[in-house]
Coordinates of C-alpha atoms in Angstrom, one line a residue:
X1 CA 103.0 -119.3 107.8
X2 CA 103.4 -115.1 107.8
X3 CA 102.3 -115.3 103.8
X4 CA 99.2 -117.0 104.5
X5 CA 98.1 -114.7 106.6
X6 CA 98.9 -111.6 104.9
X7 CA 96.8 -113.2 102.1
X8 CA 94.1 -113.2 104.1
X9 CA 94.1 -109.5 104.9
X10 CA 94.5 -108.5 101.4
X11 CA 91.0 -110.4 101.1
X12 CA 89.3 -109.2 103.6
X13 CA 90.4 -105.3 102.8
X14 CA 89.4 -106.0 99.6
X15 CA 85.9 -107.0 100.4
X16 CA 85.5 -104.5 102.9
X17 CA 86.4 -101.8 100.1
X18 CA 84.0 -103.0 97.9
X19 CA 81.3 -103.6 100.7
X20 CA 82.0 -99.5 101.2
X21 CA 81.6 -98.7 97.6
X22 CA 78.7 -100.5 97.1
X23 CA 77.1 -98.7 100.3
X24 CA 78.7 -95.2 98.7
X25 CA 77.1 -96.3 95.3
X26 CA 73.4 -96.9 97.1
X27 CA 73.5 -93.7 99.0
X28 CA 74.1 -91.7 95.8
X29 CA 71.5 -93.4 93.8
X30 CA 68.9 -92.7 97.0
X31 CA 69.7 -89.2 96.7
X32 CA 68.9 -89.1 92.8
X33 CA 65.6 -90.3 93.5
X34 CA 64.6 -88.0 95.9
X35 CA 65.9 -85.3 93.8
X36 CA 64.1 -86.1 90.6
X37 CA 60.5 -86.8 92.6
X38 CA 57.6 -85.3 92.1
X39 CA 57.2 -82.3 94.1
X40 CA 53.9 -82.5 96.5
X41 CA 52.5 -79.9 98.4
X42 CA 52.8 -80.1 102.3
X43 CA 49.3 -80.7 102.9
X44 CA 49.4 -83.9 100.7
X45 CA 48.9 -87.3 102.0
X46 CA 48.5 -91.3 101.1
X47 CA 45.6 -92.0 99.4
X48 CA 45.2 -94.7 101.9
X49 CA 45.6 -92.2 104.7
X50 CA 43.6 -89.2 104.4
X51 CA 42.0 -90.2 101.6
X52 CA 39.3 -91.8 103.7
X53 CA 38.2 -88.2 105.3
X54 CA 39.2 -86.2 102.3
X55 CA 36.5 -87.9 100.2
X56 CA 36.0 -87.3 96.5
X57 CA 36.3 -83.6 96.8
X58 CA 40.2 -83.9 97.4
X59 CA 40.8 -86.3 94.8
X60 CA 39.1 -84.1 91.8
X61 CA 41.0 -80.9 92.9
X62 CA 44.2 -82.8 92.9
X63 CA 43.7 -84.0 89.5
X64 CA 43.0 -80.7 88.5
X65 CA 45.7 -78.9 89.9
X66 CA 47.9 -81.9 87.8
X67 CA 46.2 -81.7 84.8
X68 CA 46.8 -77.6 84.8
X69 CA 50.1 -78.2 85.7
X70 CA 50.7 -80.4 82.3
X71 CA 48.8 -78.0 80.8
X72 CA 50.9 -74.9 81.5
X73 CA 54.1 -77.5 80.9
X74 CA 52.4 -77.9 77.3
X75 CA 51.9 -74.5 76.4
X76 CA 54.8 -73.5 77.4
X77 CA 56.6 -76.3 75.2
X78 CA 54.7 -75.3 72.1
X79 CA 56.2 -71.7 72.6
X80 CA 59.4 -72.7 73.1
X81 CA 58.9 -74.8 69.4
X82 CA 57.0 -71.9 68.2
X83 CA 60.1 -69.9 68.8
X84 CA 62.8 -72.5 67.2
X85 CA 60.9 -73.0 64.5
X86 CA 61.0 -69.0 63.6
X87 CA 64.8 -68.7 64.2
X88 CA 65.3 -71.5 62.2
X89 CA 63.3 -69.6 59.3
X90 CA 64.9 -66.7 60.2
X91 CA 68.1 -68.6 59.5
X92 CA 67.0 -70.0 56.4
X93 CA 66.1 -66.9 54.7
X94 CA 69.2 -65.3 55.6
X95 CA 70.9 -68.5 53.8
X96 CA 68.9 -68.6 50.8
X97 CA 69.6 -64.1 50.4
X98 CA 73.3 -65.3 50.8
X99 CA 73.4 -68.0 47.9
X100 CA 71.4 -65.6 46.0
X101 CA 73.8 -63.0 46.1
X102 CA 76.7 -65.3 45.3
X103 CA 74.4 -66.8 42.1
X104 CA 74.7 -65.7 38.9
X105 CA 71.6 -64.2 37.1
X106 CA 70.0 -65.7 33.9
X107 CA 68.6 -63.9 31.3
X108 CA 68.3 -60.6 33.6
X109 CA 66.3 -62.4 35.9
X110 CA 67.6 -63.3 39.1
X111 CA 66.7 -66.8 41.2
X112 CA 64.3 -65.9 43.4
X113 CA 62.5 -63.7 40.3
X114 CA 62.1 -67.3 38.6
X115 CA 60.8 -68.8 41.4
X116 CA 58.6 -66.6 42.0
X117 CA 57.4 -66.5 38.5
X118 CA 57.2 -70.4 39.0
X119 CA 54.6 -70.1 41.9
X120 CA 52.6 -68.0 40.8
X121 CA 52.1 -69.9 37.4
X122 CA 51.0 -72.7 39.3
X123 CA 49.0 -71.3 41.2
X124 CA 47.0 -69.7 38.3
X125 CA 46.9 -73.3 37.0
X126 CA 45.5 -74.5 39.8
X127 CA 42.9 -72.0 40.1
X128 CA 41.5 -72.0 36.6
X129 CA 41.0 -76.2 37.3
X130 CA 39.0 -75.2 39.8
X131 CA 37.0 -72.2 37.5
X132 CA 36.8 -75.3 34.5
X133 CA 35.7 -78.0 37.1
X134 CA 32.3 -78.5 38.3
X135 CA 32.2 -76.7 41.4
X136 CA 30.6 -73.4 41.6
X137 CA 27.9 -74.0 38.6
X138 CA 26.6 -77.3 37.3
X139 CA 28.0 -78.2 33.1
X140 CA 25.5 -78.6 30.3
X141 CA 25.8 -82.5 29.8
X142 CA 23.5 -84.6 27.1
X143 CA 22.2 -87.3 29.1
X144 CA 22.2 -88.8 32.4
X145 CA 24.9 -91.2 31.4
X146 CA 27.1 -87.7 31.7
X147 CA 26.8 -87.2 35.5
X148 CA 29.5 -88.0 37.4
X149 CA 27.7 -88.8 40.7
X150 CA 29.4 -88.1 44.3
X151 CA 30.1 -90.9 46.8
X152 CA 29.5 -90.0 50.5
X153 CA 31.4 -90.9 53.5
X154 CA 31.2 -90.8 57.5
X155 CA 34.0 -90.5 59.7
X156 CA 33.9 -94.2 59.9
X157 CA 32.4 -95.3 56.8
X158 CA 32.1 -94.6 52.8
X159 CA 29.1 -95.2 50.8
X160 CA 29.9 -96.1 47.1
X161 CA 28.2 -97.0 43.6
X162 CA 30.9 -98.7 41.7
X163 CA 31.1 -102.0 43.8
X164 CA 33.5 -104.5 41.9
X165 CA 34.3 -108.3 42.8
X166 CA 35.8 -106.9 46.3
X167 CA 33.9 -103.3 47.0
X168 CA 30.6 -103.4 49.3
X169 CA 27.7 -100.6 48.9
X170 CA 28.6 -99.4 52.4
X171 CA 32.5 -100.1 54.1
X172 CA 35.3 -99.0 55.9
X173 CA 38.3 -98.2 53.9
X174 CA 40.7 -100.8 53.5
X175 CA 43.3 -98.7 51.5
X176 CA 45.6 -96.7 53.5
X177 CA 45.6 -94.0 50.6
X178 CA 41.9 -93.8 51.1
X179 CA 41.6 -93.5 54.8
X180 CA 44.3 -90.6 54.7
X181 CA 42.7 -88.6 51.9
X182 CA 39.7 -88.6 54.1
X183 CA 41.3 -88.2 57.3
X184 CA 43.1 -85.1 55.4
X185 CA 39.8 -83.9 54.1
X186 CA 38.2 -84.0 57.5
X187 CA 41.0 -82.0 58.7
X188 CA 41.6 -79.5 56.0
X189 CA 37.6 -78.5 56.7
X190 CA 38.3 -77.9 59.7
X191 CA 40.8 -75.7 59.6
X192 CA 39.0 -73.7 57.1
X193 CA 36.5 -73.3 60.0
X194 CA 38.6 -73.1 63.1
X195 CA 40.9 -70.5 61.2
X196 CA 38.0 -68.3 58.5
X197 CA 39.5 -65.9 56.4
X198 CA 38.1 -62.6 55.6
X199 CA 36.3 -63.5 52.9
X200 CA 34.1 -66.5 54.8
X201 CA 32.6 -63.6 56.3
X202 CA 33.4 -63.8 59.7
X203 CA 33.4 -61.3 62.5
X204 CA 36.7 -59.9 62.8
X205 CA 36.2 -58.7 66.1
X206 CA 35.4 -62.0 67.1
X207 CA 38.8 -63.6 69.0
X208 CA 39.2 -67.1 69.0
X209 CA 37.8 -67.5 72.7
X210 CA 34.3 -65.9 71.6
X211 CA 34.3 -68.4 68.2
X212 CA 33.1 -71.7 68.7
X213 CA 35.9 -74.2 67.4
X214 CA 34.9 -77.2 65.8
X215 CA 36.4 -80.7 66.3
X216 CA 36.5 -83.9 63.8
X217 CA 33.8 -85.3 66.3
X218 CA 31.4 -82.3 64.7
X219 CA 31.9 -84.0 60.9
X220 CA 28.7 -85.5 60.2
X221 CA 28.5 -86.3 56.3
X222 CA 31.1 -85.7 53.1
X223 CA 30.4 -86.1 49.2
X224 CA 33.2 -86.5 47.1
X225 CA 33.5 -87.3 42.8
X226 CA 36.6 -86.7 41.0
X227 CA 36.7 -85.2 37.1
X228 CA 39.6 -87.0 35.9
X229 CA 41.1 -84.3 33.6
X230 CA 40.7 -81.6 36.5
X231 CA 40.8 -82.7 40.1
X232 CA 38.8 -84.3 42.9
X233 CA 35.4 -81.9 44.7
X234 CA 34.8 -82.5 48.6
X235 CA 32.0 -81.3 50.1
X236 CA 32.1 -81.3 54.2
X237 CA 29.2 -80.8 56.9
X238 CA 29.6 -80.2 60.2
X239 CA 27.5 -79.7 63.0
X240 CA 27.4 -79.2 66.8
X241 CA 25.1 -81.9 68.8
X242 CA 23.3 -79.0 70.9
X243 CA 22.8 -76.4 67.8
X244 CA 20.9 -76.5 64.3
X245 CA 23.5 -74.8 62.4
X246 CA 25.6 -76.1 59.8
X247 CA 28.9 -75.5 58.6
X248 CA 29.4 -76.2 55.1
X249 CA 33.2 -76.7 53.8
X250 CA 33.9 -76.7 49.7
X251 CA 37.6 -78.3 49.1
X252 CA 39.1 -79.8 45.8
X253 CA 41.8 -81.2 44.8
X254 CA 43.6 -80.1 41.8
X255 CA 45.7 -82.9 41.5
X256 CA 47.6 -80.7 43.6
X257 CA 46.8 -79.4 47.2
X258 CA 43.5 -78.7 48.5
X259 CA 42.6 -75.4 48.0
X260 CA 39.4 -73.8 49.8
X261 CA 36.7 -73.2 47.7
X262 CA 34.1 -71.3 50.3
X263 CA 33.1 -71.9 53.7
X264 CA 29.6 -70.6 54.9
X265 CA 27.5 -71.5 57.4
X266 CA 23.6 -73.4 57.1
X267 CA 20.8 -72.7 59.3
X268 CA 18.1 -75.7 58.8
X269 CA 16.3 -74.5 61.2
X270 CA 13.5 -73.5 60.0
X271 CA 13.8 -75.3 56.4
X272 CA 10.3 -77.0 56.2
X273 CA 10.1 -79.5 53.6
X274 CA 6.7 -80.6 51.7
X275 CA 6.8 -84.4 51.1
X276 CA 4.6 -85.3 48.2
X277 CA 3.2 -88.9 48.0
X278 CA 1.3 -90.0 44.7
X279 CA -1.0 -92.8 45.6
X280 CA -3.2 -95.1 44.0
X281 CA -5.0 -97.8 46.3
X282 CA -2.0 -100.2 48.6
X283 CA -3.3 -98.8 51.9
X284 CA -1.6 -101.4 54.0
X285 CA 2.1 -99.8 52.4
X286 CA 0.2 -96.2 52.7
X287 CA -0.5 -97.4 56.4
X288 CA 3.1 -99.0 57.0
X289 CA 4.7 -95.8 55.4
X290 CA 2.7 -93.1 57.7
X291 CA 4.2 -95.3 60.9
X292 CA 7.5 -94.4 59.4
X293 CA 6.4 -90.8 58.8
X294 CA 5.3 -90.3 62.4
X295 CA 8.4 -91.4 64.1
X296 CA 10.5 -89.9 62.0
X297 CA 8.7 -86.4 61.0
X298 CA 6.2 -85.9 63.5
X299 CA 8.1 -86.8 66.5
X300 CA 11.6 -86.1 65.8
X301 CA 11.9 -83.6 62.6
X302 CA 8.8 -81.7 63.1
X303 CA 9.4 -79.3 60.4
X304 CA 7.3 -81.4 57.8
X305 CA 4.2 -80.7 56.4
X306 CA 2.8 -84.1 53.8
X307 CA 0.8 -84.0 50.4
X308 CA -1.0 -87.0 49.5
X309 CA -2.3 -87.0 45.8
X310 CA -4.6 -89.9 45.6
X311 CA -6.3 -91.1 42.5
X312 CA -9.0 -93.0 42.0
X313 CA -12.3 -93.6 44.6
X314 CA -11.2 -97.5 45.5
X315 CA -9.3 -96.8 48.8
X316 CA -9.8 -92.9 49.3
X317 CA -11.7 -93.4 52.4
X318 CA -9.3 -96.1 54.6
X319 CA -6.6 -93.4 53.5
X320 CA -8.8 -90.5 54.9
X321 CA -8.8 -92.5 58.0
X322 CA -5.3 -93.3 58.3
X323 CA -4.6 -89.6 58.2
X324 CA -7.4 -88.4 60.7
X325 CA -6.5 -91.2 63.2
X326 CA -2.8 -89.9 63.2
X327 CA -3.7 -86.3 63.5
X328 CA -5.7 -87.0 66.3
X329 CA -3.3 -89.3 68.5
X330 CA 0.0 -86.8 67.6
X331 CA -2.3 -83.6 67.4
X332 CA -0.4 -83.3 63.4
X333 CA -2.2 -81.3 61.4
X334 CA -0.1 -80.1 58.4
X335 CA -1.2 -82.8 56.0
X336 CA -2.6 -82.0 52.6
X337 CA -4.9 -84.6 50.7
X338 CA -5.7 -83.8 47.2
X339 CA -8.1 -86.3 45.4
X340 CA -7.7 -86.8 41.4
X341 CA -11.0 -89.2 40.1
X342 CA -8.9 -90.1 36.8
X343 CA -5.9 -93.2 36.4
X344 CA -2.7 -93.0 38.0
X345 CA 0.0 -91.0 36.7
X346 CA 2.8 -90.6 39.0
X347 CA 4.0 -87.9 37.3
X348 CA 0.9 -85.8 37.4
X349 CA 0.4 -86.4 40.8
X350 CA 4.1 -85.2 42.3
X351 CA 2.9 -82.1 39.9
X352 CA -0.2 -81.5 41.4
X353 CA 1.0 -81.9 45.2
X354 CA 3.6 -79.1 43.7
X355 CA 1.4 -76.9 42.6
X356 CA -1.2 -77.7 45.6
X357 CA 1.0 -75.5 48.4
X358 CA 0.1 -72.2 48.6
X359 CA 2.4 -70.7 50.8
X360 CA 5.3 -69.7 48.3
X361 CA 8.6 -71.0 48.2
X362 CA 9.1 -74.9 50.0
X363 CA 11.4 -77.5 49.7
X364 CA 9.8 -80.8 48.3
X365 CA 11.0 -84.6 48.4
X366 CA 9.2 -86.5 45.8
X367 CA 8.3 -89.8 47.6
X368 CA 6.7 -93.0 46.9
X369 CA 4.4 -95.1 49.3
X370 CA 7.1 -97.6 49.5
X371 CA 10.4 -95.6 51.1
X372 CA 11.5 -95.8 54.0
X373 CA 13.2 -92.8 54.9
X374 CA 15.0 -91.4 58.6
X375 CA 16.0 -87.9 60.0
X376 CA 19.3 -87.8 59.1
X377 CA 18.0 -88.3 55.3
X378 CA 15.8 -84.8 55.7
X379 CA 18.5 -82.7 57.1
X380 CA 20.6 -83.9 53.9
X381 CA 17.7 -82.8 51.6
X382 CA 17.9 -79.4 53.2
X383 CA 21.2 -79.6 52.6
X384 CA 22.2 -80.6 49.4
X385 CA 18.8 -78.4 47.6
X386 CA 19.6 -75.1 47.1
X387 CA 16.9 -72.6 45.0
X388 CA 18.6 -71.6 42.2
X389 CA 21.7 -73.3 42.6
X390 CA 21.1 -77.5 43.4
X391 CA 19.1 -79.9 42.9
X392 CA 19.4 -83.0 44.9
X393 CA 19.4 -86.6 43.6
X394 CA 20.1 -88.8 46.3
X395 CA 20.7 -93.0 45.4
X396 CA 18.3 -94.9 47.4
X397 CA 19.4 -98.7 48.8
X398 CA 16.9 -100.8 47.1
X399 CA 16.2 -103.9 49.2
X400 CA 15.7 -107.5 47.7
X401 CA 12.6 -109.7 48.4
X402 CA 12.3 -110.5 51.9
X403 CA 11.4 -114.3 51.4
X404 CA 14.8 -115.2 49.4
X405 CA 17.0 -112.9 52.0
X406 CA 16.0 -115.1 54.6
X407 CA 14.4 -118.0 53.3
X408 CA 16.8 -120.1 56.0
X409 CA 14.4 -118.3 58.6
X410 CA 10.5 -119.3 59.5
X411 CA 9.2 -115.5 58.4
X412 CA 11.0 -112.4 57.9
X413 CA 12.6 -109.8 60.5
X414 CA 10.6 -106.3 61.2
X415 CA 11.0 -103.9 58.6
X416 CA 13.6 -102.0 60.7
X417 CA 15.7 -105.5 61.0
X418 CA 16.4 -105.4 57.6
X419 CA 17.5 -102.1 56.9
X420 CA 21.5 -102.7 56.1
X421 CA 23.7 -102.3 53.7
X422 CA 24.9 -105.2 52.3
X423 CA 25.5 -107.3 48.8
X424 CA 23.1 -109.9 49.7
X425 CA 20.1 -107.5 51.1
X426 CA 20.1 -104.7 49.0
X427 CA 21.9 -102.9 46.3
X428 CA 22.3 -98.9 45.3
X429 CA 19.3 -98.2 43.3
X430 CA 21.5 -95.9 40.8
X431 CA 18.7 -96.2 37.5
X432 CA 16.1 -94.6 39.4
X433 CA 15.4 -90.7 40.3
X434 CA 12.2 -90.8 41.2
X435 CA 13.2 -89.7 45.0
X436 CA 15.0 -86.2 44.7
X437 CA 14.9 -82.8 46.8
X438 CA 14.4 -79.7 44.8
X439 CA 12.9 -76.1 45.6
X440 CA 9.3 -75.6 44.1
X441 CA 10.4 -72.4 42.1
X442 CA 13.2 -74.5 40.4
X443 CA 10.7 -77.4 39.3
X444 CA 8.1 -74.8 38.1
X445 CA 10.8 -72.7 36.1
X446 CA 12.2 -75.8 34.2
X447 CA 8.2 -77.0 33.5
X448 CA 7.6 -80.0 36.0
X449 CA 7.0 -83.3 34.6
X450 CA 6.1 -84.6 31.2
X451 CA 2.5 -85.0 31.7
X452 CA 2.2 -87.2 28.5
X453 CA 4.1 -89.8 29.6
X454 CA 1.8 -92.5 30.7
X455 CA 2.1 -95.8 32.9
X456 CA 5.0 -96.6 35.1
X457 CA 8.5 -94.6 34.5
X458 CA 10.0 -92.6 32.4
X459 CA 8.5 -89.3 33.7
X460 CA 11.2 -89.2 36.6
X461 CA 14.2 -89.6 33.8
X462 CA 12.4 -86.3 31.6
X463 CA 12.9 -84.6 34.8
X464 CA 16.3 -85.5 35.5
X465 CA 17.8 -84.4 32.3
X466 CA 15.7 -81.2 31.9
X467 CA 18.3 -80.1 34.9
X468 CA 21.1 -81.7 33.0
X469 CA 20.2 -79.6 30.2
X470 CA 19.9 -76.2 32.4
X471 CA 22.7 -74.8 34.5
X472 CA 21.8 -75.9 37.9
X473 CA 23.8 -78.2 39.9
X474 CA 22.7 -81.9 40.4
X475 CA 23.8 -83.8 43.2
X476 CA 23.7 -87.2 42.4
X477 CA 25.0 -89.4 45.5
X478 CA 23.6 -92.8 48.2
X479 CA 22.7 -91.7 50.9
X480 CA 22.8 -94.0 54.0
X481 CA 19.4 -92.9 55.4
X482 CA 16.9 -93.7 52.6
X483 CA 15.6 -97.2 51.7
X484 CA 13.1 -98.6 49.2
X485 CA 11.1 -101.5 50.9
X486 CA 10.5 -104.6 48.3
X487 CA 7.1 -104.7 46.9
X488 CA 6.0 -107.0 44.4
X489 CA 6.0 -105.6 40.6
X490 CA 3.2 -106.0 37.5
X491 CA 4.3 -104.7 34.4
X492 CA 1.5 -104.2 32.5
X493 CA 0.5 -105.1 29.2
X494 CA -0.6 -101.0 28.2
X495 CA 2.5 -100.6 28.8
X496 CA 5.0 -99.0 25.6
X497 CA 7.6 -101.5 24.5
X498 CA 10.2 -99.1 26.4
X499 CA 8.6 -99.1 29.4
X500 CA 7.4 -102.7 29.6
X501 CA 11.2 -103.6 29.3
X502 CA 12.2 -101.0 31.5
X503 CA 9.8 -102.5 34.0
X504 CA 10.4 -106.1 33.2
X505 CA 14.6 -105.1 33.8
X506 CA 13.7 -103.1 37.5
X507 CA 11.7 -106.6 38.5
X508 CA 14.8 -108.2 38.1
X509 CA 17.2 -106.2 39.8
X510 CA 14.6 -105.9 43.0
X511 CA 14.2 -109.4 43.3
X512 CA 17.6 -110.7 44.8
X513 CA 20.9 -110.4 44.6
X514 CA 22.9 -112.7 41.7
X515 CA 24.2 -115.2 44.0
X516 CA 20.7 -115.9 45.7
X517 CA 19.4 -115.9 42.5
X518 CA 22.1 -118.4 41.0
X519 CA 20.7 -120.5 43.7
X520 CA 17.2 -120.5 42.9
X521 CA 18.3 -121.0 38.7
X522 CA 20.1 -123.6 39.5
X523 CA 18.3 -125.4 42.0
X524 CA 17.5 -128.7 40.2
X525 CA 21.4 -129.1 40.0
X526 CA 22.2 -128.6 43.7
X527 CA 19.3 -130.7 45.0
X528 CA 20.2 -133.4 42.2
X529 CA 24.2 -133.2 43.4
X530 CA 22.8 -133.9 47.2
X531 CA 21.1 -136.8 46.1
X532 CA 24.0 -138.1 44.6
X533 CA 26.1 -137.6 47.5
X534 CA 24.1 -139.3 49.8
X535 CA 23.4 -141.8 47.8
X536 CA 27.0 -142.5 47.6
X537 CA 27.2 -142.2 51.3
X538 CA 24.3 -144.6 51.9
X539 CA 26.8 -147.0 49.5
X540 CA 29.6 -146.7 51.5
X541 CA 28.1 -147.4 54.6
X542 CA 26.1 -150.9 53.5
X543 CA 29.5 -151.4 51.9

């Protein structure tokens, strides 16, 4: 009987020990949470509590004092890593002197001579791609088949020409390589900006506190075209919301690392370009296109002044009209209208609305009747033009013929509706150059237009490879901003063999896309296959 019992008070010891250490084990894990909490001050209360009377005065100030509290914990952390990071180069330099000493030397040369030698042959090499490329000043080339044109990109999207069975005129990157190169790009520029070096012609005495930093939210545009024997050229823009300034970023690629080119900075402020319009008759577009030109330059660019060149009697007066009754309701007045009682010549025309402005050096953008054009697309003509230096040929998105688009709808959406970028709406209108931004001293020094070239085309192309020819720089890239609205076409029988084909070949390319126009071809075959098939289902069913 004395066994059992002493069994028993083995047990219950034992579960009293453990009860104890289990107690022991709580009170020790209490304390380490009170410890490791964070600290308050003693004024500090339950949200719940004092919250109510505090109001949202106490709230903001206590996030404040937290977030400078991480803040200092930050800064301080970076110093700390600042520091390792220099006693660990520290450390390796006094390793590599040490294997140094102990290695032989070649040829009279020690290891550090050769390396040295090494890096600064490359990076001669890599500078003289850059001095071959073209960067700084534009190549003689022998036609406009020789331009390499630029592709231009967003921060969230990239604009291209050569499309492919699975590339779209306007998409995001679906390559990872691509998305990093830009990211890096992006980021490259703005360290050049955040971080100027002497020569970018900063202040010196400017710290970093006084020097408005930039931020990859400030990118606003980027061009880019790779020579394939030489390297890749970026071109960056950047640009604070509140300001008109622009800072302009020059990187390439040498099939290497990016190397800075120059960083300046580009006041548009008071850049006024001269649009020039040759007209003959189509009011209703001239009336359409002047909505377009007051809400875009009269009521947000405002540094616009507009040249119409208009041939012929037949229409001069509603045109006259339109511009008088806009003058009056936005109180715009720097319009020019030059009359020309002879046959249209679009090439005469953009020279005379050249030649008509009187004031000296201007920007001009060479427009037709039927673009539709938006802000963002003038502040890239200002720039990408440089006098002297660049002409700018931007890509226009050509849209397709409203009534096949959307046949599947009753009429056509507003103008503005159809404005996208997409395969089946549009495509990059990369054979024409009649829209380009160029400085009236550079158009006048090359010799303007061919003024014997008669009819429609041709005179834009002249122009286009006189630059070619000369030393100035073209830009040839889309451009996200700029449309050309469908019109109908008439190739005319005057017209030269060339130009009739010419115009016969643009008729076809405007009209649709080659999947709505595989439809229309072969729409006998599809509306003879659906007869079929419901014939057969008619079958079927009296079966």
């Amino acid at each position: 009987m004395r066994m059992p019992r002493r069994g028993f008070v083995i047990q219950a010891r034992t579960r009293w020990l453990l009860v104890g250490i289990a107690l022991l084990f709580s009170l020790v894990l209490l304390m380490y949470l009170l410890e490791c909490a964070p600290q308050t001050d003693g004024n500090g209360s339950l949200p719940g509590v004092v919250g109510e009377t505090m109001g949202k005065e106490y709230y903001q100030a206590l996030l404040q004092e937290q977030e400078e509290h991480y803040q200092n914990r930050a800064t301080s952390l970076k110093r700390q890593i600042a520091q390792l990071k220099q006693e660990l180069q520290e450390m390796s330099d006094k390793l590599k002197s040490l294997q140094e000493k102990k290695s032989p030397k070649i040829n009279g040369m020690n290891y550090q001579g050769t390396k040295e030698q090494t890096s600064n042959d490359l990076l001669e090499f890599l500078h003289s791609q850059i001095d071959k490329a073209e960067v700084s000043v534009g190549a003689k080339l022998p036609s406009e088949y020789g331009v390499i044109p630029f592709e231009s990109f967003t921060s969230m999207k990239v604009f291209q020409l050569e499309m492919g069975l699975t590339r779209h005129p306007e998409e995001k990157p679906v390559r990872k390589d691509k998305r990093d190169e830009l990211v890096e790009v992006i980021e490259a520029g703005l360290e050049v900006i955040n971080n100027p070096d002497e020569e970018d012609g900063q202040d010196e005495d400017d710290g970093v506190g006084d020097r408005q930093l930039y931020s990859e939210n400030d990118f606003v545009e980027g061009y880019y075209r790779t020579e394939r024997d030489k390297g890749t050229q970026y071109e960056l823009f950047y640009k604070k919301t509140d300001g008109m300034e622009y800072r302009h970023v020059t990187l390439f690629r040498p099939f290497g690392p990016l190397m800075k080119v120059k960083s300046e900075t580009v006041d548009i402020s008071r850049s006024i370009i001269n649009v020039i319009v040759p007209l003959a008759g189509r009011t209703e577009a001239f009336a359409q296109f002047m909505q377009n030109f007051r809400d875009v330059c009269i009521h947000q660019d405002k540094r616009v002044h507009l040249t119409v060149v208009y041939f012929g009697q037949d229409g001069l007066s509603e045109v006259k009209s339109i511009l008088e009754s806009v003058s009056r309701e936005t109180d715009f007045h720097n319009y020019t209208l030059v009359s020309l009682n002879e046959e249209f010549n679009r090439g005469r025309g953009l020279d005379m609305g050249a030649r008509a402005w009187e004031k000296g050096e201007v920007l001009m953008f060479f427009c037709d009747v039927d673009v539709y054009f938006t802000a963002e697309f003038l502040n890239s003509c200002r720039l990408n033009a440089e006098p002297g230096k660049k002409v700018f040929y931007p890509v226009v998105f050509s849209l397709y013929n409203p009534a096949i688009v959307y046949a599947n709808q009753d009429i056509p959406p507003p103008v503005e509706q159809q404005l996208v970028h997409k395969k089946d709406s549009g495509f990059w209108r990369d054979f024409g150059f009649g829209m380009t931004c160029q400085y009236r001293t550079d158009f006048l020094t090359v010799g303007g237009f061919d003024l014997e070239v008669k009819g429609w085309g041709g005179e834009d192309v002249h122009l286009y490879r006189k630059y070619l020819h000369g030393e100035l720089m073209v830009i040839r890239t889309p451009v996200p901003g700029l449309f050309h609205l469908w019109h109908e076409k008439h190739c005319a029988d005057e017209l030269t063999p060339e130009q009739y084909r010419m115009c016969i070949q643009s008729k076809a390319m405007n009209e649709a896309s080659h999947s709505h126009l595989g439809m229309l071809v072969f729409r006998e075959e599809i509306e003879a296959h659906l007869r079929k098939q419901a014939y057969r289902t008619n079958s079927e069913a009296a079966g």
